Amino acid sequence: MAIEIERKFLVKGNGWRNQAVGQVYRQGYMSTKDGITLRARVAGSKGYLTIKGPSVGNSRAEYEYEIPLADAEEMLNTLCGSRLIEKIRYRIYHGEFLWEVDEFAGDNLGLIMAEVELSYENQTVELPEWIGEEVSQDKRYTNSNLSKNPWKNWSSI
Amino acid sequence: MAIEIERKFLVKGNGWRNQAVGQVYRQGYMSTKDGITLRARVAGSKGYLTIKGPSVGNSRAEYEYEIPLADAEEMLNTLCGSRLIEKIRYRIYHGEFLWEVDEFAGDNLGLIMAEVELSYENQTVELPEWIGEEVSQDKRYTNSNLSKNPWKNWSSI
């Protein structure tokens, strides 16, 4: 297992784009409760299955396994219902940190978020100038919630 | 993916024991809904993660992956709450079929069930003489349900 400790921000402007190479992610969520997340993901030609435990602060237990691409595709098609997310993920190094910028499509089109993974809670991170409002604690912005209640339904932007 | 097609029976008597070698299984269930099952299992020195889809007749989509033993143990300890099953599984060949006999422990002590996996729905199976009542369609007997509502709570035996 890994403990995933991350902070999440909205992205402002396009200052990040010139350094960025993107990959299409398609992912879906199976029906869980009590803070458990069960996600199938297709990233390029690879499939992944991920379980996340309940959040404590910015931390969450995370187990991720590579699985056959065909299995991941089938799970998206048969076990996730309409709870699907499509986005382009860009990986951007800034100082010692890797930022993952997600540009959403579909019903979350217009939403661009950046995540940074920390080694420990309260680690100091230098924020790139294209980082906007922090939304780490706003559960509406989890991908799992965005698959149920997409951004277009509640964003005032 | 595999489609799992199986029939499930209560076991009567001890006629199956002389052929049987057992292995301890410890497994737990994470919180899911809408017919999805998410199971972690420790069988001897191996760990497994299994997702099952909703049942249709005796059939169910099933995805099973071997995972690190330490991950499976952690999931049992931290993500499954009290939804744990302990049993000894015996594998018994009878004719062309492999029977899996589960002798439960803990709150399901006294329950012994046998499962046989079919190649297709309605395949004819010769039943060993130690096979009792069929419970394929009785949802109380799924391991997932037995982890929530154990046999001792509702058995009249």
Short mmCIF file of N, CA and C in Angstrom, two decimals, chain B:
data_model
loop_
_atom_site.label_atom_id
_atom_site.label_comp_id
_atom_site.label_asym_id
_atom_site.label_seq_id
_atom_site.Cartn_x
_atom_site.Cartn_y
_atom_site.Cartn_z
N MET B 1 -11.69 -10.91 -18.16
CA MET B 1 -12.79 -11.23 -17.26
C MET B 1 -13.20 -12.68 -17.46
N ALA B 2 -13.72 -13.25 -16.41
CA ALA B 2 -14.41 -14.53 -16.53
C ALA B 2 -15.86 -14.30 -16.16
N ILE B 3 -16.74 -15.05 -16.78
CA ILE B 3 -18.09 -15.14 -16.25
C ILE B 3 -18.08 -16.34 -15.32
N GLU B 4 -18.43 -16.11 -14.07
CA GLU B 4 -18.50 -17.19 -13.10
C GLU B 4 -19.93 -17.72 -13.09
N ILE B 5 -20.09 -18.99 -13.43
CA ILE B 5 -21.41 -19.63 -13.39
C ILE B 5 -21.30 -20.74 -12.37
N GLU B 6 -22.02 -20.62 -11.28
CA GLU B 6 -21.84 -21.65 -10.28
C GLU B 6 -23.15 -22.02 -9.58
N ARG B 7 -23.17 -23.23 -9.07
CA ARG B 7 -24.27 -23.69 -8.22
C ARG B 7 -23.70 -23.97 -6.83
N LYS B 8 -24.56 -23.77 -5.85
CA LYS B 8 -24.12 -23.83 -4.47
C LYS B 8 -25.09 -24.70 -3.66
N PHE B 9 -24.53 -25.54 -2.80
CA PHE B 9 -25.34 -26.51 -2.06
C PHE B 9 -24.89 -26.56 -0.60
N LEU B 10 -25.80 -26.94 0.28
CA LEU B 10 -25.39 -27.34 1.61
C LEU B 10 -24.79 -28.74 1.52
N VAL B 11 -23.93 -29.04 2.49
CA VAL B 11 -23.26 -30.34 2.53
C VAL B 11 -23.85 -31.15 3.67
N LYS B 12 -24.08 -32.43 3.41
CA LYS B 12 -24.60 -33.29 4.48
C LYS B 12 -23.61 -34.42 4.76
N GLY B 13 -23.41 -34.70 6.02
CA GLY B 13 -22.52 -35.80 6.39
C GLY B 13 -21.05 -35.47 6.18
N ASN B 14 -20.25 -36.51 6.34
CA ASN B 14 -18.80 -36.34 6.25
C ASN B 14 -18.16 -37.17 5.15
N GLY B 15 -18.98 -37.65 4.22
CA GLY B 15 -18.49 -38.52 3.15
C GLY B 15 -17.42 -37.89 2.28
N TRP B 16 -17.35 -36.57 2.28
CA TRP B 16 -16.39 -35.85 1.44
C TRP B 16 -15.02 -35.73 2.10
N ARG B 17 -14.94 -35.98 3.41
CA ARG B 17 -13.72 -35.60 4.11
C ARG B 17 -12.51 -36.47 3.77
N ASN B 18 -12.76 -37.72 3.48
CA ASN B 18 -11.59 -38.60 3.28
C ASN B 18 -10.80 -38.26 2.03
N GLN B 19 -11.41 -37.52 1.08
CA GLN B 19 -10.69 -37.15 -0.15
C GLN B 19 -10.10 -35.76 -0.08
N ALA B 20 -10.30 -35.08 1.02
CA ALA B 20 -10.15 -33.64 1.00
C ALA B 20 -8.90 -33.14 1.70
N VAL B 21 -8.20 -32.20 1.05
CA VAL B 21 -7.10 -31.46 1.67
C VAL B 21 -7.52 -30.01 1.73
N GLY B 22 -7.43 -29.43 2.89
CA GLY B 22 -7.97 -28.08 3.05
C GLY B 22 -6.91 -27.01 3.15
N GLN B 23 -7.32 -25.80 2.83
CA GLN B 23 -6.46 -24.63 2.97
C GLN B 23 -7.28 -23.52 3.65
N VAL B 24 -6.63 -22.83 4.59
CA VAL B 24 -7.34 -21.76 5.30
C VAL B 24 -7.49 -20.54 4.38
N TYR B 25 -8.70 -20.04 4.30
CA TYR B 25 -8.99 -18.80 3.57
C TYR B 25 -9.45 -17.77 4.59
N ARG B 26 -8.87 -16.57 4.48
CA ARG B 26 -9.39 -15.43 5.24
C ARG B 26 -9.74 -14.37 4.22
N GLN B 27 -10.96 -13.90 4.27
CA GLN B 27 -11.35 -12.91 3.28
C GLN B 27 -12.27 -11.89 3.90
N GLY B 28 -12.29 -10.72 3.27
CA GLY B 28 -13.12 -9.64 3.78
C GLY B 28 -13.72 -8.86 2.64
N TYR B 29 -14.74 -8.09 2.98
CA TYR B 29 -15.52 -7.36 1.98
C TYR B 29 -15.48 -5.87 2.27
N MET B 30 -15.19 -5.10 1.24
CA MET B 30 -15.24 -3.65 1.36
C MET B 30 -16.65 -3.18 0.99
N SER B 31 -17.00 -1.98 1.46
CA SER B 31 -18.38 -1.51 1.33
C SER B 31 -18.70 -1.13 -0.11
N THR B 32 -19.65 -1.84 -0.69
CA THR B 32 -20.07 -1.58 -2.06
C THR B 32 -21.59 -1.61 -2.11
N LYS B 33 -22.15 -1.25 -3.27
CA LYS B 33 -23.59 -1.33 -3.44
C LYS B 33 -23.91 -1.65 -4.90
N ASP B 34 -25.20 -1.68 -5.22
CA ASP B 34 -25.64 -1.95 -6.59
C ASP B 34 -25.12 -3.29 -7.13
N GLY B 35 -24.98 -4.28 -6.24
CA GLY B 35 -24.63 -5.62 -6.70
C GLY B 35 -23.15 -5.86 -6.93
N ILE B 36 -22.33 -4.84 -6.71
CA ILE B 36 -20.88 -5.00 -6.84
C ILE B 36 -20.33 -5.64 -5.56
N THR B 37 -19.39 -6.58 -5.72
CA THR B 37 -18.68 -7.14 -4.57
C THR B 37 -17.19 -6.86 -4.73
N LEU B 38 -16.55 -6.42 -3.67
CA LEU B 38 -15.12 -6.15 -3.68
C LEU B 38 -14.50 -6.90 -2.51
N ARG B 39 -13.71 -7.92 -2.84
CA ARG B 39 -13.22 -8.85 -1.83
C ARG B 39 -11.69 -8.90 -1.81
N ALA B 40 -11.12 -8.87 -0.63
CA ALA B 40 -9.70 -9.18 -0.44
C ALA B 40 -9.62 -10.56 0.17
N ARG B 41 -8.66 -11.37 -0.27
CA ARG B 41 -8.54 -12.74 0.25
C ARG B 41 -7.08 -13.09 0.50
N VAL B 42 -6.87 -13.77 1.62
CA VAL B 42 -5.57 -14.38 1.90
C VAL B 42 -5.78 -15.88 1.89
N ALA B 43 -5.08 -16.57 0.99
CA ALA B 43 -5.16 -18.03 0.88
C ALA B 43 -3.74 -18.55 1.00
N GLY B 44 -3.41 -19.12 2.16
CA GLY B 44 -2.02 -19.54 2.38
C GLY B 44 -1.12 -18.33 2.33
N SER B 45 -0.11 -18.35 1.47
CA SER B 45 0.84 -17.23 1.40
C SER B 45 0.53 -16.28 0.25
N LYS B 46 -0.68 -16.40 -0.31
CA LYS B 46 -1.02 -15.56 -1.46
C LYS B 46 -2.17 -14.61 -1.15
N GLY B 47 -2.13 -13.44 -1.80
CA GLY B 47 -3.19 -12.46 -1.65
C GLY B 47 -3.92 -12.28 -2.97
N TYR B 48 -5.21 -12.02 -2.89
CA TYR B 48 -6.03 -11.83 -4.09
C TYR B 48 -7.01 -10.70 -3.88
N LEU B 49 -7.32 -10.04 -4.98
CA LEU B 49 -8.35 -9.01 -4.98
C LEU B 49 -9.37 -9.42 -6.04
N THR B 50 -10.64 -9.39 -5.68
CA THR B 50 -11.68 -9.86 -6.59
C THR B 50 -12.82 -8.86 -6.66
N ILE B 51 -13.24 -8.58 -7.86
CA ILE B 51 -14.44 -7.77 -8.10
C ILE B 51 -15.47 -8.66 -8.76
N LYS B 52 -16.68 -8.66 -8.25
CA LYS B 52 -17.77 -9.37 -8.91
C LYS B 52 -18.87 -8.38 -9.25
N GLY B 53 -19.48 -8.59 -10.41
CA GLY B 53 -20.59 -7.75 -10.83
C GLY B 53 -21.91 -8.32 -10.33
N PRO B 54 -23.02 -7.66 -10.67
CA PRO B 54 -24.34 -8.15 -10.25
C PRO B 54 -24.62 -9.54 -10.81
N SER B 55 -25.39 -10.34 -10.07
CA SER B 55 -25.76 -11.69 -10.51
C SER B 55 -26.88 -11.63 -11.54
N VAL B 56 -26.78 -12.52 -12.54
CA VAL B 56 -27.87 -12.75 -13.49
C VAL B 56 -28.07 -14.26 -13.52
N GLY B 57 -29.14 -14.74 -12.92
CA GLY B 57 -29.31 -16.18 -12.76
C GLY B 57 -28.19 -16.71 -11.88
N ASN B 58 -27.51 -17.76 -12.34
CA ASN B 58 -26.36 -18.29 -11.60
C ASN B 58 -25.04 -17.69 -12.07
N SER B 59 -25.09 -16.65 -12.91
CA SER B 59 -23.88 -16.11 -13.53
C SER B 59 -23.52 -14.74 -12.96
N ARG B 60 -22.24 -14.46 -13.01
CA ARG B 60 -21.72 -13.21 -12.47
C ARG B 60 -20.39 -12.91 -13.12
N ALA B 61 -20.18 -11.67 -13.53
CA ALA B 61 -18.84 -11.29 -14.00
C ALA B 61 -17.89 -11.32 -12.81
N GLU B 62 -16.69 -11.85 -13.04
CA GLU B 62 -15.70 -11.92 -11.95
C GLU B 62 -14.32 -11.57 -12.47
N TYR B 63 -13.66 -10.68 -11.78
CA TYR B 63 -12.28 -10.31 -12.10
C TYR B 63 -11.44 -10.60 -10.86
N GLU B 64 -10.44 -11.43 -11.02
CA GLU B 64 -9.59 -11.75 -9.86
C GLU B 64 -8.13 -11.53 -10.21
N TYR B 65 -7.42 -10.87 -9.29
CA TYR B 65 -6.00 -10.58 -9.50
C TYR B 65 -5.21 -10.98 -8.26
N GLU B 66 -4.06 -11.59 -8.51
CA GLU B 66 -3.17 -11.80 -7.37
C GLU B 66 -2.53 -10.46 -7.00
N ILE B 67 -2.48 -10.17 -5.73
CA ILE B 67 -1.86 -8.93 -5.24
C ILE B 67 -0.87 -9.30 -4.14
N PRO B 68 0.00 -8.38 -3.76
CA PRO B 68 0.94 -8.71 -2.69
C PRO B 68 0.19 -9.14 -1.41
N LEU B 69 0.70 -10.17 -0.77
CA LEU B 69 0.10 -10.67 0.46
C LEU B 69 -0.09 -9.55 1.49
N ALA B 70 0.92 -8.69 1.60
CA ALA B 70 0.85 -7.61 2.61
C ALA B 70 -0.31 -6.67 2.31
N ASP B 71 -0.58 -6.41 1.03
CA ASP B 71 -1.72 -5.55 0.67
C ASP B 71 -3.03 -6.21 1.08
N ALA B 72 -3.16 -7.50 0.78
CA ALA B 72 -4.40 -8.19 1.12
C ALA B 72 -4.62 -8.19 2.63
N GLU B 73 -3.55 -8.45 3.37
CA GLU B 73 -3.65 -8.44 4.85
C GLU B 73 -4.10 -7.06 5.35
N GLU B 74 -3.49 -6.02 4.78
CA GLU B 74 -3.83 -4.66 5.20
C GLU B 74 -5.28 -4.33 4.90
N MET B 75 -5.74 -4.74 3.72
CA MET B 75 -7.15 -4.47 3.38
C MET B 75 -8.08 -5.16 4.38
N LEU B 76 -7.75 -6.41 4.74
CA LEU B 76 -8.58 -7.10 5.73
C LEU B 76 -8.58 -6.34 7.05
N ASN B 77 -7.41 -5.81 7.42
CA ASN B 77 -7.29 -5.16 8.73
C ASN B 77 -7.85 -3.74 8.77
N THR B 78 -7.84 -3.05 7.61
CA THR B 78 -8.17 -1.61 7.67
C THR B 78 -9.38 -1.21 6.83
N LEU B 79 -9.76 -1.98 5.81
CA LEU B 79 -10.83 -1.52 4.91
C LEU B 79 -12.09 -2.38 4.98
N CYS B 80 -12.03 -3.51 5.68
CA CYS B 80 -13.17 -4.43 5.66
C CYS B 80 -14.00 -4.38 6.95
N GLY B 81 -13.56 -3.61 7.92
CA GLY B 81 -14.32 -3.54 9.18
C GLY B 81 -14.50 -4.93 9.75
N SER B 82 -15.73 -5.23 10.15
CA SER B 82 -16.00 -6.54 10.74
C SER B 82 -16.45 -7.56 9.70
N ARG B 83 -16.42 -7.16 8.43
CA ARG B 83 -16.98 -8.05 7.39
C ARG B 83 -15.94 -9.07 6.95
N LEU B 84 -15.62 -9.96 7.86
CA LEU B 84 -14.57 -10.95 7.64
C LEU B 84 -15.15 -12.36 7.65
N ILE B 85 -14.59 -13.20 6.81
CA ILE B 85 -14.97 -14.61 6.74
C ILE B 85 -13.71 -15.44 6.93
N GLU B 86 -13.81 -16.45 7.79
CA GLU B 86 -12.74 -17.44 7.87
C GLU B 86 -13.33 -18.80 7.56
N LYS B 87 -12.63 -19.55 6.73
CA LYS B 87 -13.14 -20.87 6.37
C LYS B 87 -11.97 -21.73 5.92
N ILE B 88 -12.21 -23.03 5.87
CA ILE B 88 -11.25 -23.94 5.26
C ILE B 88 -11.86 -24.39 3.94
N ARG B 89 -11.09 -24.23 2.88
CA ARG B 89 -11.58 -24.65 1.57
C ARG B 89 -10.92 -25.97 1.16
N TYR B 90 -11.77 -26.91 0.78
CA TYR B 90 -11.32 -28.22 0.31
C TYR B 90 -11.68 -28.35 -1.17
N ARG B 91 -10.76 -28.88 -1.95
CA ARG B 91 -11.01 -29.05 -3.38
C ARG B 91 -11.15 -30.55 -3.66
N ILE B 92 -12.28 -30.92 -4.22
CA ILE B 92 -12.60 -32.33 -4.39
C ILE B 92 -13.06 -32.58 -5.82
N TYR B 93 -12.38 -33.48 -6.51
CA TYR B 93 -12.82 -33.84 -7.86
C TYR B 93 -13.84 -34.96 -7.78
N HIS B 94 -14.92 -34.79 -8.53
CA HIS B 94 -15.97 -35.81 -8.59
C HIS B 94 -16.40 -35.88 -10.04
N GLY B 95 -16.11 -37.01 -10.70
CA GLY B 95 -16.36 -37.06 -12.14
C GLY B 95 -15.52 -36.00 -12.83
N GLU B 96 -16.13 -35.26 -13.72
CA GLU B 96 -15.38 -34.23 -14.45
C GLU B 96 -15.39 -32.87 -13.74
N PHE B 97 -16.03 -32.81 -12.60
CA PHE B 97 -16.19 -31.51 -11.94
C PHE B 97 -15.32 -31.36 -10.71
N LEU B 98 -14.86 -30.11 -10.50
CA LEU B 98 -14.17 -29.75 -9.28
C LEU B 98 -15.16 -29.13 -8.31
N TRP B 99 -15.29 -29.73 -7.15
CA TRP B 99 -16.13 -29.17 -6.09
C TRP B 99 -15.25 -28.47 -5.07
N GLU B 100 -15.73 -27.29 -4.66
CA GLU B 100 -15.05 -26.57 -3.58
C GLU B 100 -15.96 -26.61 -2.36
N VAL B 101 -15.48 -27.27 -1.32
CA VAL B 101 -16.26 -27.38 -0.09
C VAL B 101 -15.68 -26.40 0.92
N ASP B 102 -16.54 -25.53 1.44
CA ASP B 102 -16.11 -24.52 2.41
C ASP B 102 -16.69 -24.85 3.78
N GLU B 103 -15.79 -25.03 4.72
CA GLU B 103 -16.18 -25.29 6.11
C GLU B 103 -15.89 -24.00 6.88
N PHE B 104 -16.96 -23.34 7.29
CA PHE B 104 -16.83 -22.00 7.86
C PHE B 104 -16.44 -22.04 9.33
N ALA B 105 -15.81 -20.95 9.78
CA ALA B 105 -15.43 -20.78 11.18
C ALA B 105 -16.10 -19.51 11.71
N GLY B 106 -15.72 -19.12 12.91
CA GLY B 106 -16.23 -17.88 13.49
C GLY B 106 -17.74 -17.91 13.62
N ASP B 107 -18.39 -16.80 13.26
CA ASP B 107 -19.84 -16.68 13.43
C ASP B 107 -20.62 -17.55 12.44
N ASN B 108 -19.93 -18.16 11.50
CA ASN B 108 -20.58 -19.09 10.57
C ASN B 108 -20.21 -20.54 10.85
N LEU B 109 -19.66 -20.78 12.05
CA LEU B 109 -19.24 -22.13 12.42
C LEU B 109 -20.44 -23.08 12.36
N GLY B 110 -20.24 -24.22 11.72
CA GLY B 110 -21.32 -25.19 11.56
C GLY B 110 -21.84 -25.22 10.13
N LEU B 111 -21.63 -24.15 9.41
CA LEU B 111 -22.07 -24.09 8.01
C LEU B 111 -21.00 -24.73 7.11
N ILE B 112 -21.43 -25.67 6.28
CA ILE B 112 -20.55 -26.28 5.29
C ILE B 112 -21.27 -26.22 3.96
N MET B 113 -20.65 -25.58 2.99
CA MET B 113 -21.26 -25.43 1.67
C MET B 113 -20.34 -25.97 0.59
N ALA B 114 -20.93 -26.39 -0.51
CA ALA B 114 -20.16 -26.87 -1.66
C ALA B 114 -20.57 -26.08 -2.89
N GLU B 115 -19.58 -25.68 -3.67
CA GLU B 115 -19.84 -24.96 -4.91
C GLU B 115 -19.24 -25.73 -6.07
N VAL B 116 -19.90 -25.66 -7.19
CA VAL B 116 -19.35 -26.24 -8.41
C VAL B 116 -19.47 -25.21 -9.51
N GLU B 117 -18.39 -25.06 -10.27
CA GLU B 117 -18.40 -24.06 -11.34
C GLU B 117 -18.76 -24.74 -12.66
N LEU B 118 -19.68 -24.11 -13.38
CA LEU B 118 -20.17 -24.68 -14.64
C LEU B 118 -19.54 -23.96 -15.83
N SER B 119 -19.57 -24.63 -16.97
CA SER B 119 -19.09 -24.00 -18.20
C SER B 119 -20.19 -23.18 -18.85
N TYR B 120 -21.43 -23.54 -18.58
CA TYR B 120 -22.56 -22.79 -19.12
C TYR B 120 -23.77 -23.02 -18.22
N GLU B 121 -24.72 -22.08 -18.26
CA GLU B 121 -25.95 -22.20 -17.46
C GLU B 121 -26.65 -23.50 -17.87
N ASN B 122 -27.26 -24.18 -16.94
CA ASN B 122 -28.05 -25.39 -17.17
C ASN B 122 -27.20 -26.60 -17.55
N GLN B 123 -25.88 -26.51 -17.41
CA GLN B 123 -25.04 -27.69 -17.62
C GLN B 123 -25.43 -28.76 -16.58
N THR B 124 -25.50 -30.00 -17.01
CA THR B 124 -25.86 -31.09 -16.09
C THR B 124 -24.66 -31.46 -15.22
N VAL B 125 -24.91 -31.58 -13.93
CA VAL B 125 -23.85 -31.93 -12.99
C VAL B 125 -24.30 -33.16 -12.21
N GLU B 126 -23.44 -34.14 -12.15
CA GLU B 126 -23.72 -35.30 -11.29
C GLU B 126 -23.38 -34.92 -9.85
N LEU B 127 -24.35 -35.03 -8.97
CA LEU B 127 -24.15 -34.57 -7.60
C LEU B 127 -23.58 -35.69 -6.73
N PRO B 128 -22.49 -35.44 -6.03
CA PRO B 128 -21.98 -36.43 -5.07
C PRO B 128 -23.03 -36.73 -3.99
N GLU B 129 -22.89 -37.88 -3.33
CA GLU B 129 -23.94 -38.29 -2.38
C GLU B 129 -23.96 -37.41 -1.13
N TRP B 130 -22.91 -36.66 -0.90
CA TRP B 130 -22.86 -35.78 0.28
C TRP B 130 -23.42 -34.39 0.01
N ILE B 131 -24.01 -34.20 -1.16
CA ILE B 131 -24.61 -32.91 -1.50
C ILE B 131 -26.05 -32.86 -0.98
N GLY B 132 -26.36 -31.76 -0.28
CA GLY B 132 -27.71 -31.56 0.25
C GLY B 132 -28.49 -30.53 -0.54
N GLU B 133 -29.25 -29.75 0.18
CA GLU B 133 -30.14 -28.76 -0.42
C GLU B 133 -29.39 -27.73 -1.29
N GLU B 134 -29.95 -27.41 -2.44
CA GLU B 134 -29.35 -26.37 -3.27
C GLU B 134 -29.74 -24.99 -2.73
N VAL B 135 -28.75 -24.09 -2.67
CA VAL B 135 -29.01 -22.73 -2.16
C VAL B 135 -28.48 -21.66 -3.12
N SER B 136 -28.35 -22.05 -4.40
CA SER B 136 -27.78 -21.12 -5.40
C SER B 136 -28.50 -19.78 -5.42
N GLN B 137 -29.81 -19.80 -5.26
CA GLN B 137 -30.58 -18.56 -5.40
C GLN B 137 -30.89 -17.90 -4.05
N ASP B 138 -30.40 -18.48 -2.98
CA ASP B 138 -30.67 -17.93 -1.65
C ASP B 138 -29.52 -16.98 -1.27
N LYS B 139 -29.78 -15.69 -1.40
CA LYS B 139 -28.72 -14.69 -1.26
C LYS B 139 -28.14 -14.65 0.16
N ARG B 140 -28.85 -15.23 1.13
CA ARG B 140 -28.28 -15.25 2.47
C ARG B 140 -26.98 -16.03 2.51
N TYR B 141 -26.80 -16.94 1.56
CA TYR B 141 -25.63 -17.82 1.58
C TYR B 141 -24.43 -17.30 0.79
N THR B 142 -24.53 -16.11 0.19
CA THR B 142 -23.31 -15.57 -0.41
C THR B 142 -22.32 -15.23 0.70
N ASN B 143 -21.06 -15.42 0.44
CA ASN B 143 -20.04 -15.09 1.44
C ASN B 143 -20.12 -13.63 1.84
N SER B 144 -20.43 -12.79 0.87
CA SER B 144 -20.56 -11.36 1.17
C SER B 144 -21.66 -11.13 2.21
N ASN B 145 -22.81 -11.77 2.03
CA ASN B 145 -23.88 -11.62 3.02
C ASN B 145 -23.54 -12.30 4.34
N LEU B 146 -22.89 -13.45 4.27
CA LEU B 146 -22.50 -14.14 5.51
C LEU B 146 -21.53 -13.30 6.35
N SER B 147 -20.81 -12.40 5.69
CA SER B 147 -19.89 -11.52 6.44
C SER B 147 -20.65 -10.41 7.16
N LYS B 148 -21.87 -10.10 6.69
CA LYS B 148 -22.69 -9.07 7.35
C LYS B 148 -23.68 -9.68 8.31
N ASN B 149 -24.27 -10.78 7.89
CA ASN B 149 -25.35 -11.41 8.64
C ASN B 149 -25.06 -12.90 8.74
N PRO B 150 -24.22 -13.27 9.72
CA PRO B 150 -23.69 -14.64 9.74
C PRO B 150 -24.78 -15.68 10.00
N TRP B 151 -24.44 -16.86 9.62
CA TRP B 151 -25.35 -18.01 9.62
C TRP B 151 -25.97 -18.25 10.99
N LYS B 152 -25.19 -18.08 12.05
CA LYS B 152 -25.71 -18.35 13.40
C LYS B 152 -26.92 -17.49 13.72
N ASN B 153 -27.02 -16.31 13.05
CA ASN B 153 -28.13 -15.39 13.34
C ASN B 153 -29.47 -15.86 12.77
N TRP B 154 -29.42 -16.67 11.72
CA TRP B 154 -30.68 -16.98 11.05
C TRP B 154 -30.87 -18.46 10.77
N SER B 155 -29.88 -19.29 11.09
CA SER B 155 -30.04 -20.72 10.84
C SER B 155 -30.93 -21.34 11.90
N SER B 156 -31.78 -22.26 11.47
CA SER B 156 -32.63 -22.97 12.44
C SER B 156 -32.08 -24.35 12.75
N ILE B 157 -30.92 -24.65 12.14
CA ILE B 157 -30.35 -25.98 12.34
C ILE B 157 -29.73 -26.09 13.72
#
